[in-house]
Amino acid sequence: MKVVIQRVSEAKVSVNSKVLGQIDQGFCLLVAFADEDDDETIEYMARKIANMRVFSDSDDKMNLSIKDIDGEILSISQFTLYADTKKGNRPSFTGAGDFKTSSAKYDQFNEALRNYNINVATGEFGADMQVSLINDGPVTIIMER
């Protein structure tokens, strides 16, 4: 499982010019799964993200979690995080998980985040989406397990 975490002041995702998900302050997550990702991996990643302290406290130190600031998450499926660019100029995506099982894992991951009382908005799994956001910081963290 790979997740790119972007701290944002706002973000939204659209499909065919229709906004499907929109948040204010929080995280925009780009999420990809491999076939070997299991329940433990999904729970671990959700817990780490929910408790990650990258929001500023009153002393302007990154010391608060998304839960501490009542932030929101925009979760976007993105299998291209598994791009292998070692050979040639066209990336290979064979490391990305199977479409059907990855879709179920994506739903499970978003539900695991919601279990931390975080509002989670999403796009549409497998769709051609347009994502817009305002990076805050910028703070971008890549997690892989």
PDB file of C-alpha atoms in Angstrom:
ATOM      1  CA  MET A   1       0.000   0.000   0.000  1.00  0.00           C
ATOM      2  CA  LYS A   2       1.236   3.451  -0.895  1.00  0.00           C
ATOM      3  CA  VAL A   3      -0.211   6.766   0.256  1.00  0.00           C
ATOM      4  CA  VAL A   4       0.845  10.294  -0.625  1.00  0.00           C
ATOM      5  CA  ILE A   5      -0.365  12.621   2.135  1.00  0.00           C
ATOM      6  CA  GLN A   6      -0.729  16.293   1.287  1.00  0.00           C
ATOM      7  CA  ARG A   7      -1.681  18.788   3.981  1.00  0.00           C
ATOM      8  CA  VAL A   8      -4.237  21.107   2.388  1.00  0.00           C
ATOM      9  CA  SER A   9      -6.290  24.156   3.232  1.00  0.00           C
ATOM     10  CA  GLU A  10      -8.918  22.906   0.753  1.00  0.00           C
ATOM     11  CA  ALA A  11      -9.339  20.224  -1.897  1.00  0.00           C
ATOM     12  CA  LYS A  12     -11.965  18.834  -4.242  1.00  0.00           C
ATOM     13  CA  VAL A  13     -12.383  16.090  -6.805  1.00  0.00           C
ATOM     14  CA  SER A  14     -14.603  16.129  -9.887  1.00  0.00           C
ATOM     15  CA  VAL A  15     -15.679  13.625 -12.510  1.00  0.00           C
ATOM     16  CA  ASN A  16     -17.215  14.964 -15.739  1.00  0.00           C
ATOM     17  CA  SER A  17     -17.348  18.478 -14.207  1.00  0.00           C
ATOM     18  CA  LYS A  18     -19.412  17.202 -11.231  1.00  0.00           C
ATOM     19  CA  VAL A  19     -17.854  17.693  -7.780  1.00  0.00           C
ATOM     20  CA  LEU A  20     -17.932  14.348  -5.951  1.00  0.00           C
ATOM     21  CA  GLY A  21     -15.931  15.251  -2.861  1.00  0.00           C
ATOM     22  CA  GLN A  22     -14.768  18.467  -1.269  1.00  0.00           C
ATOM     23  CA  ILE A  23     -13.029  19.351   2.004  1.00  0.00           C
ATOM     24  CA  ASP A  24     -11.613  22.296   3.849  1.00  0.00           C
ATOM     25  CA  GLN A  25      -8.487  21.976   6.042  1.00  0.00           C
ATOM     26  CA  GLY A  26      -7.047  18.489   6.297  1.00  0.00           C
ATOM     27  CA  PHE A  27      -5.390  15.898   4.068  1.00  0.00           C
ATOM     28  CA  CYS A  28      -5.661  15.054   0.412  1.00  0.00           C
ATOM     29  CA  LEU A  29      -4.606  11.408   0.140  1.00  0.00           C
ATOM     30  CA  LEU A  30      -3.519   9.652  -3.041  1.00  0.00           C
ATOM     31  CA  VAL A  31      -3.951   5.947  -2.306  1.00  0.00           C
ATOM     32  CA  ALA A  32      -2.833   2.778  -4.111  1.00  0.00           C
ATOM     33  CA  PHE A  33      -2.965  -0.907  -3.209  1.00  0.00           C
ATOM     34  CA  ALA A  34      -1.000  -4.016  -4.062  1.00  0.00           C
ATOM     35  CA  ASP A  35      -2.464  -7.519  -4.085  1.00  0.00           C
ATOM     36  CA  GLU A  36      -0.589  -8.479  -0.909  1.00  0.00           C
ATOM     37  CA  ASP A  37      -2.093  -5.652   1.184  1.00  0.00           C
ATOM     38  CA  ASP A  38      -4.208  -7.112   3.970  1.00  0.00           C
ATOM     39  CA  ASP A  39      -6.477  -5.950   6.800  1.00  0.00           C
ATOM     40  CA  GLU A  40      -3.495  -5.321   9.073  1.00  0.00           C
ATOM     41  CA  THR A  41      -1.837  -3.075   6.479  1.00  0.00           C
ATOM     42  CA  ILE A  42      -5.015  -1.074   5.932  1.00  0.00           C
ATOM     43  CA  GLU A  43      -5.622  -0.605   9.670  1.00  0.00           C
ATOM     44  CA  TYR A  44      -1.983   0.359  10.265  1.00  0.00           C
ATOM     45  CA  MET A  45      -2.015   3.011   7.538  1.00  0.00           C
ATOM     46  CA  ALA A  46      -5.348   4.460   8.708  1.00  0.00           C
ATOM     47  CA  ARG A  47      -4.099   4.658  12.307  1.00  0.00           C
ATOM     48  CA  LYS A  48      -0.829   6.335  11.287  1.00  0.00           C
ATOM     49  CA  ILE A  49      -2.619   8.899   9.132  1.00  0.00           C
ATOM     50  CA  ALA A  50      -5.280   9.656  11.747  1.00  0.00           C
ATOM     51  CA  ASN A  51      -2.614  10.265  14.393  1.00  0.00           C
ATOM     52  CA  MET A  52       0.087  11.927  12.260  1.00  0.00           C
ATOM     53  CA  ARG A  53       1.079  15.204  13.915  1.00  0.00           C
ATOM     54  CA  VAL A  54       1.744  17.642  11.072  1.00  0.00           C
ATOM     55  CA  PHE A  55      -0.629  20.501  11.889  1.00  0.00           C
ATOM     56  CA  SER A  56       0.650  23.553  13.744  1.00  0.00           C
ATOM     57  CA  ASP A  57      -0.022  24.149  17.428  1.00  0.00           C
ATOM     58  CA  SER A  58      -0.166  27.569  19.143  1.00  0.00           C
ATOM     59  CA  ASP A  59       3.661  27.710  19.069  1.00  0.00           C
ATOM     60  CA  ASP A  60       3.661  27.085  15.289  1.00  0.00           C
ATOM     61  CA  LYS A  61       5.163  23.604  15.774  1.00  0.00           C
ATOM     62  CA  MET A  62       3.868  20.622  13.790  1.00  0.00           C
ATOM     63  CA  ASN A  63       2.386  18.951  16.839  1.00  0.00           C
ATOM     64  CA  LEU A  64      -1.324  18.371  16.135  1.00  0.00           C
ATOM     65  CA  SER A  65      -3.101  15.549  14.323  1.00  0.00           C
ATOM     66  CA  ILE A  66      -5.977  15.839  11.887  1.00  0.00           C
ATOM     67  CA  LYS A  67      -8.246  14.721  14.737  1.00  0.00           C
ATOM     68  CA  ASP A  68      -6.931  17.533  16.973  1.00  0.00           C
ATOM     69  CA  ILE A  69      -7.900  20.193  14.425  1.00  0.00           C
ATOM     70  CA  ASP A  70     -11.188  18.555  13.363  1.00  0.00           C
ATOM     71  CA  GLY A  71      -9.763  18.283   9.853  1.00  0.00           C
ATOM     72  CA  GLU A  72     -11.163  16.348   6.925  1.00  0.00           C
ATOM     73  CA  ILE A  73      -9.747  13.914   4.384  1.00  0.00           C
ATOM     74  CA  LEU A  74     -10.189  13.765   0.629  1.00  0.00           C
ATOM     75  CA  SER A  75      -9.177  10.234  -0.367  1.00  0.00           C
ATOM     76  CA  ILE A  76      -8.353   9.629  -4.039  1.00  0.00           C
ATOM     77  CA  SER A  77      -7.574   6.205  -5.519  1.00  0.00           C
ATOM     78  CA  GLN A  78      -4.460   6.347  -7.701  1.00  0.00           C
ATOM     79  CA  PHE A  79      -2.987   3.088  -8.970  1.00  0.00           C
ATOM     80  CA  THR A  80      -0.268   5.031 -10.835  1.00  0.00           C
ATOM     81  CA  LEU A  81       1.638   5.291  -7.543  1.00  0.00           C
ATOM     82  CA  TYR A  82       2.827   1.783  -8.430  1.00  0.00           C
ATOM     83  CA  ALA A  83       4.451   2.958 -11.683  1.00  0.00           C
ATOM     84  CA  ASP A  84       7.672   1.122 -12.467  1.00  0.00           C
ATOM     85  CA  THR A  85       9.874   3.369 -14.609  1.00  0.00           C
ATOM     86  CA  LYS A  86      13.055   1.270 -14.664  1.00  0.00           C
ATOM     87  CA  LYS A  87      12.666   0.107 -18.261  1.00  0.00           C
ATOM     88  CA  GLY A  88      11.832   2.247 -21.262  1.00  0.00           C
ATOM     89  CA  ASN A  89       9.759   5.405 -21.255  1.00  0.00           C
ATOM     90  CA  ARG A  90       6.316   3.928 -20.669  1.00  0.00           C
ATOM     91  CA  PRO A  91       5.651   3.102 -17.008  1.00  0.00           C
ATOM     92  CA  SER A  92       4.518  -0.375 -16.063  1.00  0.00           C
ATOM     93  CA  PHE A  93       1.731  -0.724 -13.508  1.00  0.00           C
ATOM     94  CA  THR A  94       1.977  -4.459 -12.882  1.00  0.00           C
ATOM     95  CA  GLY A  95       2.725  -3.815  -9.198  1.00  0.00           C
ATOM     96  CA  ALA A  96      -0.702  -2.273  -8.680  1.00  0.00           C
ATOM     97  CA  GLY A  97      -3.371  -4.507  -7.215  1.00  0.00           C
ATOM     98  CA  ASP A  98      -6.219  -6.140  -9.071  1.00  0.00           C
ATOM     99  CA  PHE A  99      -9.009  -3.655  -9.864  1.00  0.00           C
ATOM    100  CA  LYS A 100     -11.814  -5.454  -8.017  1.00  0.00           C
ATOM    101  CA  THR A 101      -9.871  -6.272  -4.855  1.00  0.00           C
ATOM    102  CA  SER A 102      -8.238  -2.830  -4.790  1.00  0.00           C
ATOM    103  CA  SER A 103     -11.666  -1.221  -4.991  1.00  0.00           C
ATOM    104  CA  ALA A 104     -12.783  -3.195  -1.931  1.00  0.00           C
ATOM    105  CA  LYS A 105      -9.551  -2.317  -0.090  1.00  0.00           C
ATOM    106  CA  TYR A 106     -10.058   1.361  -0.915  1.00  0.00           C
ATOM    107  CA  ASP A 107     -13.555   1.258   0.596  1.00  0.00           C
ATOM    108  CA  GLN A 108     -12.200  -0.577   3.645  1.00  0.00           C
ATOM    109  CA  PHE A 109      -9.402   1.973   4.075  1.00  0.00           C
ATOM    110  CA  ASN A 110     -11.806   4.923   3.912  1.00  0.00           C
ATOM    111  CA  GLU A 111     -14.077   3.257   6.448  1.00  0.00           C
ATOM    112  CA  ALA A 112     -11.074   2.650   8.736  1.00  0.00           C
ATOM    113  CA  LEU A 113     -10.316   6.392   8.585  1.00  0.00           C
ATOM    114  CA  ARG A 114     -13.952   7.204   9.378  1.00  0.00           C
ATOM    115  CA  ASN A 115     -13.674   4.986  12.467  1.00  0.00           C
ATOM    116  CA  TYR A 116     -11.414   7.722  13.877  1.00  0.00           C
ATOM    117  CA  ASN A 117     -14.334  10.176  13.596  1.00  0.00           C
ATOM    118  CA  ILE A 118     -12.807  11.905  10.583  1.00  0.00           C
ATOM    119  CA  ASN A 119     -14.990  13.128   7.724  1.00  0.00           C
ATOM    120  CA  VAL A 120     -13.715  11.343   4.590  1.00  0.00           C
ATOM    121  CA  ALA A 121     -14.773  12.509   1.126  1.00  0.00           C
ATOM    122  CA  THR A 122     -13.850  10.469  -1.946  1.00  0.00           C
ATOM    123  CA  GLY A 123     -13.742  10.492  -5.672  1.00  0.00           C
ATOM    124  CA  GLU A 124     -14.848   7.572  -7.831  1.00  0.00           C
ATOM    125  CA  PHE A 125     -12.609   4.501  -7.850  1.00  0.00           C
ATOM    126  CA  GLY A 126     -11.159   3.897 -11.318  1.00  0.00           C
ATOM    127  CA  ALA A 127     -12.612   7.059 -12.833  1.00  0.00           C
ATOM    128  CA  ASP A 128     -10.798   9.802 -14.720  1.00  0.00           C
ATOM    129  CA  MET A 129     -10.836  12.429 -11.976  1.00  0.00           C
ATOM    130  CA  GLN A 130      -9.783  16.042 -11.750  1.00  0.00           C
ATOM    131  CA  VAL A 131      -8.331  16.928  -8.361  1.00  0.00           C
ATOM    132  CA  SER A 132      -7.669  20.482  -7.255  1.00  0.00           C
ATOM    133  CA  LEU A 133      -6.144  21.502  -3.982  1.00  0.00           C
ATOM    134  CA  ILE A 134      -4.285  24.191  -2.142  1.00  0.00           C
ATOM    135  CA  ASN A 135      -1.210  22.720  -0.485  1.00  0.00           C
ATOM    136  CA  ASP A 136      -0.654  24.017   3.029  1.00  0.00           C
ATOM    137  CA  GLY A 137       3.039  24.407   3.804  1.00  0.00           C
ATOM    138  CA  PRO A 138       3.571  22.572   1.556  1.00  0.00           C
ATOM    139  CA  VAL A 139       3.630  19.410   3.625  1.00  0.00           C
ATOM    140  CA  THR A 140       3.785  16.202   1.588  1.00  0.00           C
ATOM    141  CA  ILE A 141       4.579  12.805   3.090  1.00  0.00           C
ATOM    142  CA  ILE A 142       4.895   9.471   1.308  1.00  0.00           C
ATOM    143  CA  MET A 143       3.980   6.327   3.240  1.00  0.00           C
ATOM    144  CA  GLU A 144       4.488   2.792   2.036  1.00  0.00           C
ATOM    145  CA  ARG A 145       3.921  -0.545   3.665  1.00  0.00           C
TER     146      ARG A 145
END
